């Protein structure tokens, strides 16, 4: 069973390709001119050898995840590639090597700082799986990661807060500018399944609608490598950053070239591990067999009381970051001077499609929606193409029920329907304390690290760009 | 049709950019859906008197292989090489909304067909299986309720009988199978896990076809089953009244028309109102209309 979101499983695939069989990737071969031309012979093990000027082993072609992402072909191959490049085995290997480096005084200087960042949804999933409260599950999980060799264990809270603030700023700016190249509705950008689907199938038509604010995972990537690096006086390439996420699509996101820092020569997030992989790594051990441990909070001295009083925070009620709720409330206040305590979302055709609107003098002035799952994405995109969408903002997530039901959350036990498990997870999520994104920490980080909101540095490090992928259309592929 | 000659009434053009793979009439006869390799499904409506394309359904990643209207006409199903089955809801005159994207199959989906009376959908695929789908009342989401495994190669086509209690399937494995539905609480005592109807293979016809069977049509008037085969023949099967039983039906070859076409027969379809009338089409580029004489 694929752990990608439904949207990605669909994204142009060719059923019959597996990596290295039919994938085509041209290799550049440095050629010296010969009179007779070179002969290439294929060895039994599949290696090619050039035989003109003595035998010379030619470079073996390897398909990387990068190639898969840049290709308009199958995503199913990418899954195979991901399994080797961003797997629990890879993490275990890196951690083991690091332990060995640390063990000897000669090599300790080569050891990396291992940083884990944990998002909320996997903790909720683990809590449900191992019958623990969410807070207890979070503490035992921190203990487990430290047992594995973590030097720092962080949560995504600070990045979740920053993503909301930045996305709000982007929305309000877009609303005020009302420029033709930044059309409405603004579509949320934190779900990599949705972004990848948009790039591959709707390309240049849809991309201008999508917010450029980075997802919390990628904001965390910047904070872990650069801000934490500064504080520890450690160069970014000496930090190995692993995130714990509820879906496989996040692995694709971490692998995007946009999130490889050329200057620092490292990825913002080195590896992504999902809930279901944690369950496999724990094997037959239970989570509470690892002693509780705290989470690190290296974001400055000015921790407001309450910031670190809980490890797991909810953002609104959508379980996917709360973009629609937060931005709607903030925009109502900022643009229409209306304070809204609670929002009443109206369910449309199905529970995964909801809308909320603000009326001033009987006229709808602000209209937002949440569209989860592929069928609702589909209807949204088709309506958009026909110019029939009235919304200003849509929170779009590829999975039905949003991130709490991410494709790589722990599966329900035999006999339980995924729907019933999701209801339980949603209940746990809704009992969590609510984060207030405007707080001392985010303010300090904006001021001290990003040179303030709306600064050039924040535009670079808190935003990203998208790239349409050309479709391959070859008549040769026809299969009746 | 005038007398025994058929003439072209209308040519519907400009709806698609590539091959049209399949067409489906709505029960009321007012709508025609066409599935194309360009990835779209076009809806043609006779509302204004002439057939006009009034909606194009986009969403499939690549070739759409088949389309089917539900008996009420309020739902349309499509399937594609992208391995998915989509259900579209008619929400207004020319408005269609996607009600479900079902990714139960692991390969190219060849055919979709609705139950003759219920909102139950069946699909068959290159993955050798047949799947059934129904809407779950709890969350208005469609889900796969049954998988029918038994064929050893691509299942090219399926069709329900008049009541919808049985389904016939034909395959690249050169066999034809008949399946029967056993609802929860069935008198035979067949277990129905999760309170879902179970489909069991009750009859396999093997050895009659020498090549891939591409299509099957179960006549709702006479109960005759027609098959279209890669060996250029059309075959008719009837239920053997003497030996057949409810749980072990017997189907025998009623007639075989060898060289029905010059090349592979791609499709056969019974006339829904005129008994014993059958239409077929082939790689040879012809369409033939047949009359079965007992």
XYZ file of C-alpha atoms in Angstrom:
774
model
C 0.000 0.000 0.000
C 1.382 3.364 -0.963
C 2.014 5.866 1.776
C 1.776 8.848 -0.511
C -1.373 10.929 -0.486
C -4.029 10.019 -3.026
C -3.197 13.039 -5.146
C 0.360 11.901 -5.609
C -0.499 8.328 -6.346
C -2.434 9.657 -9.294
C 0.056 12.155 -10.561
C 0.960 11.000 -14.012
C 2.251 7.564 -13.654
C 3.210 4.833 -15.930
C 2.255 1.542 -14.437
C 5.083 -0.373 -15.902
C 8.134 1.633 -15.026
C 10.385 0.916 -12.120
C 13.616 2.834 -11.666
C 16.480 1.794 -13.896
C 14.262 -0.280 -16.159
C 12.596 2.255 -18.353
C 13.624 5.555 -16.817
C 15.644 7.559 -19.277
C 18.395 9.757 -17.996
C 21.070 10.877 -20.417
C 24.593 10.748 -19.036
C 27.285 13.036 -20.252
C 30.312 11.135 -21.357
C 33.579 12.978 -21.864
C 34.732 11.815 -25.242
C 38.105 11.983 -26.865
C 38.054 11.875 -30.635
C 39.139 8.614 -32.161
C 39.279 7.717 -35.805
C 37.382 4.523 -35.583
C 34.898 5.517 -32.963
C 34.586 3.848 -29.620
C 33.163 0.456 -29.025
C 31.114 -0.078 -25.959
C 30.701 -3.523 -24.609
C 28.263 -4.533 -21.934
C 29.528 -6.738 -19.175
C 27.549 -9.468 -17.507
C 26.877 -7.385 -14.437
C 25.316 -4.697 -16.591
C 28.268 -2.318 -16.539
C 29.239 -0.630 -19.761
C 32.848 -0.446 -20.797
C 34.378 1.627 -23.489
C 36.889 -0.521 -25.301
C 38.644 1.735 -27.813
C 41.455 3.113 -25.683
C 41.801 0.249 -23.331
C 39.069 -0.769 -20.993
C 37.496 1.981 -19.028
C 34.559 1.579 -16.790
C 31.812 4.027 -17.628
C 29.823 5.890 -15.088
C 26.804 4.056 -13.818
C 23.591 6.004 -14.156
C 21.719 6.482 -10.987
C 18.212 7.832 -10.799
C 17.883 10.092 -7.813
C 14.774 11.480 -6.261
C 15.680 14.786 -7.872
C 15.406 13.192 -11.296
C 12.035 11.721 -10.421
C 10.727 15.064 -9.262
C 11.933 16.852 -12.373
C 10.433 14.222 -14.665
C 6.817 14.250 -15.692
C 6.721 10.502 -15.485
C 5.675 8.214 -12.766
C 5.596 9.010 -9.096
C 5.490 5.351 -8.263
C 9.165 5.061 -9.181
C 9.902 7.914 -6.838
C 8.542 5.823 -4.009
C 11.107 3.146 -4.698
C 13.854 5.734 -4.766
C 12.608 7.350 -1.575
C 12.678 4.095 0.239
C 16.410 3.907 -0.181
C 17.276 7.576 0.168
C 15.083 8.610 3.048
C 14.471 5.501 5.012
C 14.639 4.405 8.594
C 17.696 2.349 7.558
C 19.395 5.511 6.381
C 18.668 7.234 9.701
C 19.851 4.256 11.700
C 23.022 4.132 9.618
C 23.756 7.842 10.026
C 23.129 7.691 13.769
C 25.291 4.624 14.222
C 28.186 6.133 12.277
C 27.854 9.280 14.306
C 27.967 7.367 17.585
C 31.171 5.700 16.393
C 32.703 9.063 15.479
C 31.790 10.419 18.889
C 33.260 7.415 20.639
C 36.825 8.176 19.655
C 38.747 11.333 20.531
C 40.419 11.314 17.121
C 37.182 11.474 15.231
C 34.878 13.338 17.591
C 35.436 16.556 15.671
C 33.907 14.948 12.573
C 30.718 13.972 14.376
C 27.557 15.766 13.420
C 25.000 17.444 15.597
C 21.869 15.339 15.270
C 18.683 17.402 15.368
C 15.187 15.910 15.349
C 12.090 18.014 14.738
C 8.793 16.434 15.682
C 5.436 17.588 14.286
C 2.172 17.180 16.237
C 0.272 14.684 14.111
C 2.764 11.807 14.510
C 2.725 12.290 18.293
C -1.063 12.051 18.305
C -0.785 8.937 16.138
C 1.799 7.372 18.506
C -0.262 8.313 21.583
C -3.284 6.521 20.146
C -1.228 3.512 19.072
C 0.491 3.004 22.436
C -2.420 4.061 24.636
C -0.710 7.100 26.156
C -1.787 10.676 26.691
C -0.474 12.982 23.985
C 1.883 14.779 26.410
C 3.242 11.505 27.797
C 3.688 10.097 24.300
C 5.620 13.244 23.369
C 7.952 12.888 26.368
C 8.590 9.169 25.852
C 9.164 9.845 22.169
C 11.770 12.468 23.001
C 13.394 9.860 25.252
C 13.388 7.381 22.370
C 15.000 9.867 19.972
C 17.694 10.684 22.534
C 18.255 6.964 22.964
C 18.807 6.805 19.187
C 21.460 9.503 19.442
C 19.659 12.837 19.117
C 21.578 15.867 20.360
C 18.558 18.134 20.032
C 14.892 17.239 20.000
C 12.629 20.069 18.864
C 8.965 20.453 17.980
C 7.632 22.234 14.918
C 5.677 24.731 17.063
C 7.879 27.728 16.356
C 7.835 26.998 12.615
C 4.072 26.387 12.645
C 3.641 29.808 14.247
C 5.978 31.496 11.773
C 4.291 29.826 8.795
C 0.910 31.149 9.945
C 2.224 34.677 10.507
C 4.049 34.756 7.205
C 1.111 33.319 5.279
C -1.165 35.905 6.931
C 1.203 38.694 5.894
C 1.277 37.313 2.382
C -2.517 37.170 2.227
C -3.066 40.681 3.550
C -0.448 42.031 1.165
C -2.083 40.223 -1.743
C -5.512 41.499 -0.725
C -4.337 45.097 -0.558
C -2.235 44.977 -3.745
C -4.868 43.083 -5.749
C -2.310 42.604 -8.519
C -3.233 40.511 -11.587
C -0.228 38.217 -11.229
C -1.325 37.328 -7.691
C -4.916 36.173 -8.252
C -7.564 34.943 -5.797
C -8.179 32.653 -4.147
C -4.787 32.364 -2.556
C -4.243 28.639 -2.090
C -2.299 27.275 0.870
C 1.158 25.880 0.239
C 2.043 23.671 3.182
C 0.853 20.358 1.694
C 3.559 18.957 -0.595
C 1.176 16.403 -2.112
C -1.053 19.201 -3.324
C 1.874 21.350 -4.498
C 3.456 18.477 -6.431
C 0.109 17.598 -8.019
C -0.444 21.235 -8.987
C 2.998 21.514 -10.556
C 2.692 18.302 -12.508
C -0.857 18.555 -13.786
C -2.013 22.147 -13.784
C 1.321 23.893 -14.116
C 1.418 27.549 -14.975
C -2.333 27.944 -14.723
C -2.547 27.125 -11.049
C 0.860 28.109 -9.658
C 0.212 31.890 -9.355
C -2.641 31.126 -6.964
C -0.473 29.187 -4.532
C 0.993 31.047 -1.569
C 4.772 31.224 -1.609
C 5.133 30.842 2.157
C 7.208 27.792 3.007
C 5.710 24.911 4.900
C 6.525 24.544 8.607
C 8.875 21.655 7.799
C 10.968 23.832 5.506
C 10.901 26.838 7.838
C 12.128 24.483 10.527
C 14.859 23.443 8.104
C 16.108 27.025 7.961
C 15.871 27.482 11.713
C 17.654 24.233 12.530
C 20.498 24.678 10.088
C 21.027 28.413 10.299
C 19.614 29.852 13.506
C 20.463 26.873 15.683
C 23.764 26.581 13.812
C 24.583 30.185 14.751
C 23.707 29.617 18.352
C 25.815 26.457 18.556
C 28.564 27.967 16.456
C 28.270 24.939 14.182
C 28.360 25.154 10.370
C 25.094 23.953 8.762
C 26.722 21.010 7.002
C 27.730 19.659 10.409
C 24.096 19.510 11.448
C 22.037 16.478 10.429
C 18.370 17.397 10.544
C 15.629 14.772 10.665
C 11.932 15.609 10.769
C 9.119 13.355 11.979
C 6.073 13.821 9.761
C 2.606 12.334 9.155
C 3.046 11.733 5.425
C 5.432 10.439 2.800
C 4.906 13.476 0.591
C 7.041 15.435 3.069
C 10.022 13.383 1.885
C 9.472 14.700 -1.609
C 9.271 18.216 -0.237
C 12.558 17.901 1.654
C 14.198 16.655 -1.553
C 13.223 19.665 -3.665
C 16.158 21.555 -5.094
C 14.557 24.758 -3.791
C 15.432 23.562 -0.326
C 19.041 22.776 -1.041
C 21.141 25.691 0.066
C 23.859 26.149 -2.568
C 25.847 28.593 -0.476
C 25.881 26.403 2.595
C 26.037 23.263 0.455
C 23.444 21.348 2.445
C 19.780 20.429 2.533
C 17.536 22.211 5.013
C 16.028 18.900 6.018
C 18.268 15.879 5.530
C 15.816 13.114 6.161
C 12.100 12.691 6.828
C 10.758 9.816 8.884
C 7.038 9.147 9.222
C 4.793 7.848 11.991
C 4.429 4.415 10.467
C 8.201 4.070 10.150
C 8.590 4.978 13.831
C 6.189 2.173 14.657
C 8.387 -0.181 12.618
C 11.573 1.101 14.246
C 10.120 0.533 17.702
C 9.437 -3.017 16.557
C 8.034 -4.954 19.498
C 9.071 -2.377 22.088
C 6.433 -0.012 23.401
C 6.973 3.731 23.407
C 6.811 4.006 27.206
C 9.712 1.585 27.618
C 11.891 4.637 26.906
C 12.211 7.114 29.798
C 10.550 10.502 29.451
C 12.771 13.337 28.266
C 12.115 17.044 27.700
C 12.184 18.910 24.389
C 14.804 21.522 23.595
C 13.776 25.114 23.128
C 16.871 26.906 21.819
C 14.974 29.929 20.485
C 16.336 32.619 22.772
C 16.132 33.513 26.419
C 12.910 35.376 26.052
C 10.603 32.413 26.418
C 7.244 33.702 27.422
C 5.635 31.723 30.162
C 3.480 29.085 28.537
C 5.569 28.676 25.404
C 7.231 25.578 26.718
C 4.616 24.505 29.224
C 3.300 21.961 26.764
C 5.101 20.009 24.055
C 2.268 19.546 21.636
C 0.181 22.449 20.399
C -2.819 22.671 18.129
C -3.255 25.391 15.540
C -6.970 25.912 15.096
C -9.226 22.962 14.529
C -8.407 21.853 11.002
C -5.581 19.459 12.121
C -3.532 20.712 9.147
C -2.016 23.877 10.557
C -5.137 26.015 10.905
C -4.357 28.313 7.986
C -7.934 29.144 6.996
C -9.029 29.902 10.556
C -6.052 31.990 11.594
C -5.772 34.025 8.412
C -9.544 34.584 8.279
C -9.598 35.957 11.836
C -6.547 38.101 11.273
C -7.753 39.428 7.914
C -11.192 40.234 9.362
C -9.474 42.244 12.066
C -6.865 43.914 9.917
C -8.911 44.581 6.785
C -12.463 44.942 8.110
C -11.870 45.857 11.731
C -13.955 42.927 12.902
C -12.942 40.806 15.886
C -14.109 37.224 15.537
C -13.925 34.929 18.543
C -15.047 31.724 16.882
C -15.667 30.866 13.262
C -18.677 29.024 11.926
C -17.627 26.817 9.062
C -20.456 25.644 6.833
C -20.121 22.113 5.488
C -20.699 21.951 1.750
C -21.035 18.810 -0.376
C -19.098 16.683 2.098
C -17.427 17.195 5.499
C -14.082 17.750 3.777
C -15.290 20.867 1.998
C -16.211 23.730 4.343
C -16.493 27.465 3.951
C -16.717 30.517 6.162
C -17.587 34.058 5.201
C -17.644 37.524 6.709
C -20.520 39.788 5.917
C -20.407 43.537 6.271
C -23.710 45.367 5.723
C -25.257 42.211 4.301
C -22.508 41.821 1.739
C -19.966 39.012 1.780
C -16.557 40.655 1.910
C -14.303 37.782 2.887
C -14.839 34.140 1.993
C -12.524 31.254 2.894
C -12.743 27.501 2.451
C -11.033 24.314 3.527
C -10.787 21.638 0.829
C -9.334 18.309 1.882
C -8.866 15.194 -0.193
C -8.446 14.686 -3.864
C -12.071 14.866 -4.977
C -12.459 18.307 -3.416
C -9.141 19.503 -4.868
C -10.421 18.324 -8.213
C -13.691 20.221 -7.978
C -11.852 23.307 -6.754
C -9.403 23.260 -9.654
C -12.112 22.635 -12.251
C -14.232 25.478 -10.865
C -11.184 27.706 -10.864
C -10.631 26.918 -14.536
C -14.196 27.937 -15.296
C -13.824 31.115 -13.259
C -16.487 30.069 -10.783
C -14.580 30.329 -7.498
C -15.614 33.105 -5.098
C -13.118 32.432 -2.320
C -10.272 34.637 -1.178
C -8.334 31.823 0.418
C -8.536 28.039 0.395
C -6.674 25.726 2.751
C -5.921 22.769 0.503
C -4.710 19.401 1.797
C -4.325 16.255 -0.267
C -5.563 13.851 2.393
C -9.232 13.542 3.410
C -9.600 14.942 6.975
C -6.263 16.748 6.530
C -2.877 16.028 8.093
C -4.176 14.066 11.074
C -5.079 11.405 8.497
C -1.736 11.733 6.676
C -0.801 8.890 4.370
C 1.955 7.631 6.671
C 0.142 7.795 10.010
C -0.023 4.498 11.889
C -2.668 2.211 10.401
C -5.761 1.227 12.398
C -5.684 -2.176 14.093
C -7.397 -5.008 12.218
C -11.133 -4.562 12.215
C -11.099 -0.804 12.780
C -12.104 1.411 9.889
C -9.700 4.252 9.094
C -12.621 6.654 9.480
C -13.158 5.647 13.122
C -9.449 5.970 13.882
C -9.420 9.431 12.316
C -12.329 10.501 14.533
C -10.339 9.399 17.602
C -7.202 11.214 16.444
C -9.208 14.368 15.712
C -10.631 14.239 19.231
C -7.141 13.993 20.738
C -5.936 16.864 18.560
C -8.837 19.106 19.557
C -8.020 18.638 23.245
C -4.551 20.119 22.755
C -3.752 23.642 23.959
C -4.085 26.271 21.210
C -0.970 28.040 20.076
C -0.970 31.824 19.732
C 1.374 32.531 16.812
C 1.965 36.145 17.903
C 4.287 35.575 20.825
C 7.635 36.678 22.209
C 9.540 33.891 20.494
C 8.242 34.516 16.980
C 8.726 38.240 17.505
C 12.322 37.715 18.631
C 13.094 35.416 15.718
C 11.576 37.856 13.233
C 13.542 40.755 14.674
C 16.856 39.113 15.441
C 17.173 36.499 12.734
C 14.998 37.544 9.779
C 15.762 41.298 10.134
C 12.073 41.928 10.815
C 8.885 40.956 8.980
C 8.713 41.944 5.272
C 12.529 42.121 5.171
C 14.536 40.810 2.232
C 15.890 38.016 4.382
C 12.425 36.880 5.402
C 11.307 37.012 1.741
C 14.158 34.685 0.830
C 14.129 32.297 3.749
C 10.416 32.071 4.491
C 9.230 31.797 0.884
C 9.777 29.475 -2.036
C 8.867 29.156 -5.709
C 7.157 26.554 -7.881
C 7.933 25.050 -11.242
C 5.516 23.681 -13.795
C 6.490 20.268 -15.099
C 6.087 19.719 -18.840
C 4.010 16.734 -19.795
C 5.597 14.013 -21.840
C 3.284 12.963 -24.612
C 4.498 10.131 -26.706
C 2.199 8.167 -28.936
C 4.377 5.147 -28.250
C 2.897 4.881 -24.792
C -0.594 4.070 -26.001
C -1.994 0.989 -24.370
C -5.504 -0.090 -25.244
C -32.929 3.526 -39.672
C -35.253 3.274 -42.601
C -36.192 -0.273 -43.471
C -33.043 -2.287 -43.195
C -30.593 0.457 -44.036
C -28.787 2.542 -41.501
C -27.664 6.042 -42.394
C -25.493 8.574 -40.601
C -27.738 11.001 -38.748
C -25.192 13.255 -37.103
C -21.441 13.427 -36.757
C -20.308 14.739 -33.423
C -16.923 16.361 -33.825
C -14.481 18.674 -32.054
C -15.073 17.107 -28.661
C -11.746 15.320 -28.384
C -8.135 15.681 -29.422
C -7.297 11.986 -29.521
C -8.916 8.569 -30.045
C -12.380 8.057 -28.587
C -12.273 4.762 -26.743
C -15.808 4.321 -25.498
C -19.257 5.932 -25.587
C -22.215 5.484 -23.260
C -25.885 6.475 -23.591
C -27.828 7.703 -20.586
C -30.954 5.662 -19.940
C -33.184 8.550 -21.006
C -31.367 8.784 -24.323
C -30.831 12.523 -23.937
C -27.141 12.301 -23.106
C -24.130 10.612 -24.583
C -20.774 10.447 -22.801
C -17.578 9.832 -24.739
C -14.305 8.703 -23.143
C -11.107 9.625 -24.912
C -7.390 8.999 -24.882
C -6.958 12.770 -24.523
C -7.795 12.247 -20.836
C -11.231 13.855 -20.984
C -14.810 12.681 -21.040
C -17.227 14.743 -23.122
C -20.930 15.045 -22.357
C -23.186 15.484 -25.383
C -26.704 16.695 -24.761
C -29.771 16.685 -27.009
C -31.528 19.319 -24.898
C -31.536 21.834 -27.759
C -32.684 19.288 -30.327
C -29.268 18.660 -31.821
C -26.491 16.916 -29.957
C -24.017 19.408 -28.545
C -21.015 18.971 -26.329
C -22.008 20.854 -23.197
C -19.383 19.697 -20.715
C -15.893 18.284 -20.768
C -14.814 16.411 -17.671
C -11.143 16.815 -16.951
C -9.230 15.140 -14.176
C -7.863 11.830 -15.357
C -4.117 11.906 -15.829
C -4.168 10.085 -19.126
C -6.290 7.837 -21.390
C -9.905 7.424 -20.291
C -10.916 3.893 -21.152
C -14.604 3.702 -20.391
C -17.620 5.611 -19.088
C -21.030 4.601 -17.788
C -24.240 6.353 -16.666
C -26.024 5.122 -13.564
C -29.635 3.983 -13.997
C -30.991 7.208 -12.510
C -28.780 9.292 -14.778
C -27.515 11.339 -11.849
C -24.081 9.711 -11.729
C -21.427 9.048 -14.338
C -18.424 6.796 -13.808
C -15.169 6.934 -15.763
C -11.949 4.920 -15.578
C -8.460 5.363 -16.925
C -4.972 4.071 -17.500
C -4.080 6.190 -14.454
C -5.534 3.239 -12.443
C -8.336 5.272 -10.988
C -12.117 5.165 -11.209
C -13.966 8.476 -10.901
C -17.569 9.087 -10.031
C -19.131 12.326 -11.235
C -22.355 13.752 -9.934
C -24.668 15.726 -12.195
C -25.221 18.883 -10.149
C -26.922 21.114 -12.670
C -27.727 21.326 -16.345
C -24.175 21.288 -17.570
C -22.515 20.932 -14.212
C -20.643 17.900 -13.018
C -18.823 17.531 -9.724
C -16.349 14.872 -8.823
C -17.932 12.758 -6.074
C -15.137 10.223 -5.704
C -11.728 9.198 -6.952
C -11.237 5.507 -6.283
C -7.759 4.037 -6.414
C -8.556 0.416 -5.647
C -6.971 -1.062 -8.767
C -3.226 -1.419 -9.133
C -3.207 -1.193 -12.930
C -4.989 0.272 -15.949
C -8.790 0.111 -15.481
C -10.504 -1.157 -18.632
C -14.222 -0.841 -18.001
C -16.766 0.603 -15.595
C -20.427 -0.348 -15.492
C -23.302 0.499 -13.148
C -25.681 -1.973 -11.573
C -28.977 -1.933 -13.560
C -31.006 -0.530 -10.664
C -28.797 0.262 -7.643
C -26.044 2.786 -7.142
C -23.417 0.075 -7.174
C -20.492 0.344 -9.567
C -18.283 -2.395 -11.000
C -14.875 -2.001 -12.666
C -12.343 -4.379 -14.197
C -8.656 -4.006 -14.823
C -5.315 -5.039 -16.211
C -4.592 -6.148 -12.619
C -6.826 -9.215 -13.364
C -9.465 -8.207 -10.816
C -12.990 -6.851 -10.732
C -14.015 -4.370 -8.012
C -17.373 -3.247 -6.660
C -18.050 0.160 -5.112
C -20.828 1.720 -3.071
C -21.336 4.946 -1.202
C -20.861 4.878 2.542
C -23.759 6.716 4.156
C -21.647 7.780 7.159
C -19.357 10.161 5.298
C -20.791 10.313 1.775
C -17.606 8.782 0.506
C -17.435 5.973 -2.009
C -15.434 2.909 -1.177
C -14.493 -0.420 -2.666
C -16.801 -3.037 -1.148
C -15.676 -6.195 -2.954
C -12.807 -7.566 -5.017
C -13.534 -10.408 -7.421
C -10.380 -12.385 -8.132
C -10.179 -15.448 -10.326
C -9.092 -14.417 -13.788
C -5.429 -15.013 -14.532
C -5.023 -12.117 -16.941
C -6.550 -8.739 -17.869
C -10.301 -8.543 -17.383
C -11.412 -6.609 -20.458
C -15.141 -6.330 -19.913
C -17.983 -6.986 -17.481
C -21.770 -6.768 -17.626
C -24.646 -7.264 -15.211
C -27.706 -9.400 -15.852
C -31.172 -7.813 -15.905
C -31.697 -7.989 -12.133
C -28.129 -7.160 -11.198
C -27.678 -10.280 -9.065
C -25.118 -11.690 -11.454
C -22.159 -10.326 -13.361
C -20.356 -11.771 -16.360
C -16.677 -11.091 -17.010
C -14.388 -11.846 -19.959
C -10.633 -11.890 -19.975
C -7.348 -12.146 -21.762
C -7.113 -15.604 -20.158
C -9.693 -16.686 -22.817
C -12.319 -17.523 -20.218
C -15.725 -16.129 -19.342
C -16.878 -16.154 -15.726
C -20.274 -15.643 -14.139
C -20.388 -14.209 -10.601
C -23.280 -14.163 -8.165
C -24.042 -11.700 -5.374
C -24.661 -13.034 -1.877
C -26.123 -10.312 0.321
C -25.824 -10.339 4.130
C -28.250 -12.902 5.536
C -28.320 -14.970 2.326
C -30.133 -18.323 2.643
C -27.031 -20.190 1.388
C -25.203 -19.143 4.546
C -22.278 -17.584 2.641
C -20.286 -15.417 5.054
C -20.467 -11.669 4.395
C -17.628 -9.955 6.314
C -18.202 -6.296 7.286
C -21.855 -6.746 6.317
C -21.001 -6.268 2.648
C -22.412 -8.252 -0.270
C -20.000 -10.967 -1.373
C -19.535 -11.950 -5.034
C -18.638 -15.542 -5.837
C -17.662 -17.096 -9.143
C -20.405 -19.633 -9.881
C -19.545 -20.607 -13.453
C -16.434 -20.563 -15.669
C -16.662 -21.099 -19.414
C -13.212 -22.081 -20.664
C -12.081 -23.722 -23.882
C -14.638 -22.005 -26.104
C -12.521 -18.979 -27.041
C -9.130 -19.340 -28.705
C -7.926 -15.781 -28.114
C -8.453 -12.799 -25.840
C -12.111 -11.961 -25.225
C -12.500 -8.191 -25.520
C -16.133 -7.608 -24.749
C -19.282 -9.118 -23.327
C -22.925 -8.093 -23.368
C -25.643 -9.703 -21.251
C -29.025 -9.238 -22.892
C -31.529 -7.826 -20.410
C -34.441 -9.152 -22.489
C -33.422 -12.730 -23.271
C -30.594 -13.517 -20.866
C -28.304 -14.381 -23.798
C -24.630 -13.526 -23.378
C -22.651 -12.346 -26.418
C -18.848 -12.212 -26.523
C -16.424 -10.378 -28.828
C -13.182 -12.244 -29.369
C -9.722 -11.670 -30.816
C -10.239 -14.734 -33.029
C -12.664 -12.634 -35.167
C -15.691 -14.559 -33.873
C -18.841 -13.586 -32.021
C -20.265 -16.229 -29.693
C -23.629 -16.456 -27.961
C -24.145 -18.333 -24.714
C -27.400 -19.312 -23.088
C -28.211 -20.752 -19.711
C -28.923 -24.455 -20.002
C -32.411 -24.704 -18.529
C -32.176 -28.400 -17.738
C -28.999 -28.441 -15.717
C -28.662 -24.924 -14.398
C -29.266 -24.129 -10.725
C -29.179 -20.887 -8.791
C -25.809 -21.501 -7.197
C -24.322 -23.548 -10.018
C -25.583 -22.085 -13.272
C -24.580 -23.727 -16.546
C -23.960 -21.700 -19.678
C -23.625 -23.412 -23.029
C -22.614 -22.153 -26.428
C -25.764 -21.370 -28.409
C -23.970 -20.358 -31.565
C -20.571 -19.203 -32.773
C -20.222 -16.897 -35.755
C -16.714 -17.581 -37.031
C -15.202 -14.824 -39.178
C -17.887 -12.453 -37.947
C -15.332 -9.787 -38.818
C -12.096 -9.773 -40.799
C -10.113 -8.870 -37.692
C -10.441 -8.741 -33.866
C -13.985 -8.093 -32.672
C -13.738 -5.237 -30.166
C -17.243 -4.698 -28.943
C -20.652 -6.333 -28.888
C -23.848 -4.810 -27.558
C -27.426 -6.095 -27.409
C -30.247 -3.826 -28.468
C -31.970 -2.946 -25.157
C -35.480 -3.008 -26.683
C -35.367 -5.155 -29.836
C -34.972 -8.830 -28.983
C -32.140 -10.755 -30.599
C -30.557 -7.720 -32.246
C -26.847 -7.279 -31.702
C -24.278 -4.728 -32.882
C -20.557 -5.396 -33.166
C -17.467 -3.505 -34.226
C -13.998 -4.564 -35.166
C -10.426 -3.669 -35.989
C -11.456 -4.230 -39.605
C -13.180 -0.834 -39.448
C -16.727 -2.088 -39.833
C -19.787 -2.097 -37.626
C -22.211 -4.976 -38.152
C -25.755 -5.446 -36.960
C -26.808 -9.030 -36.335
C -30.037 -10.849 -35.842
C -29.997 -14.041 -33.797
C -32.317 -16.728 -35.162
C -32.899 -19.637 -32.768
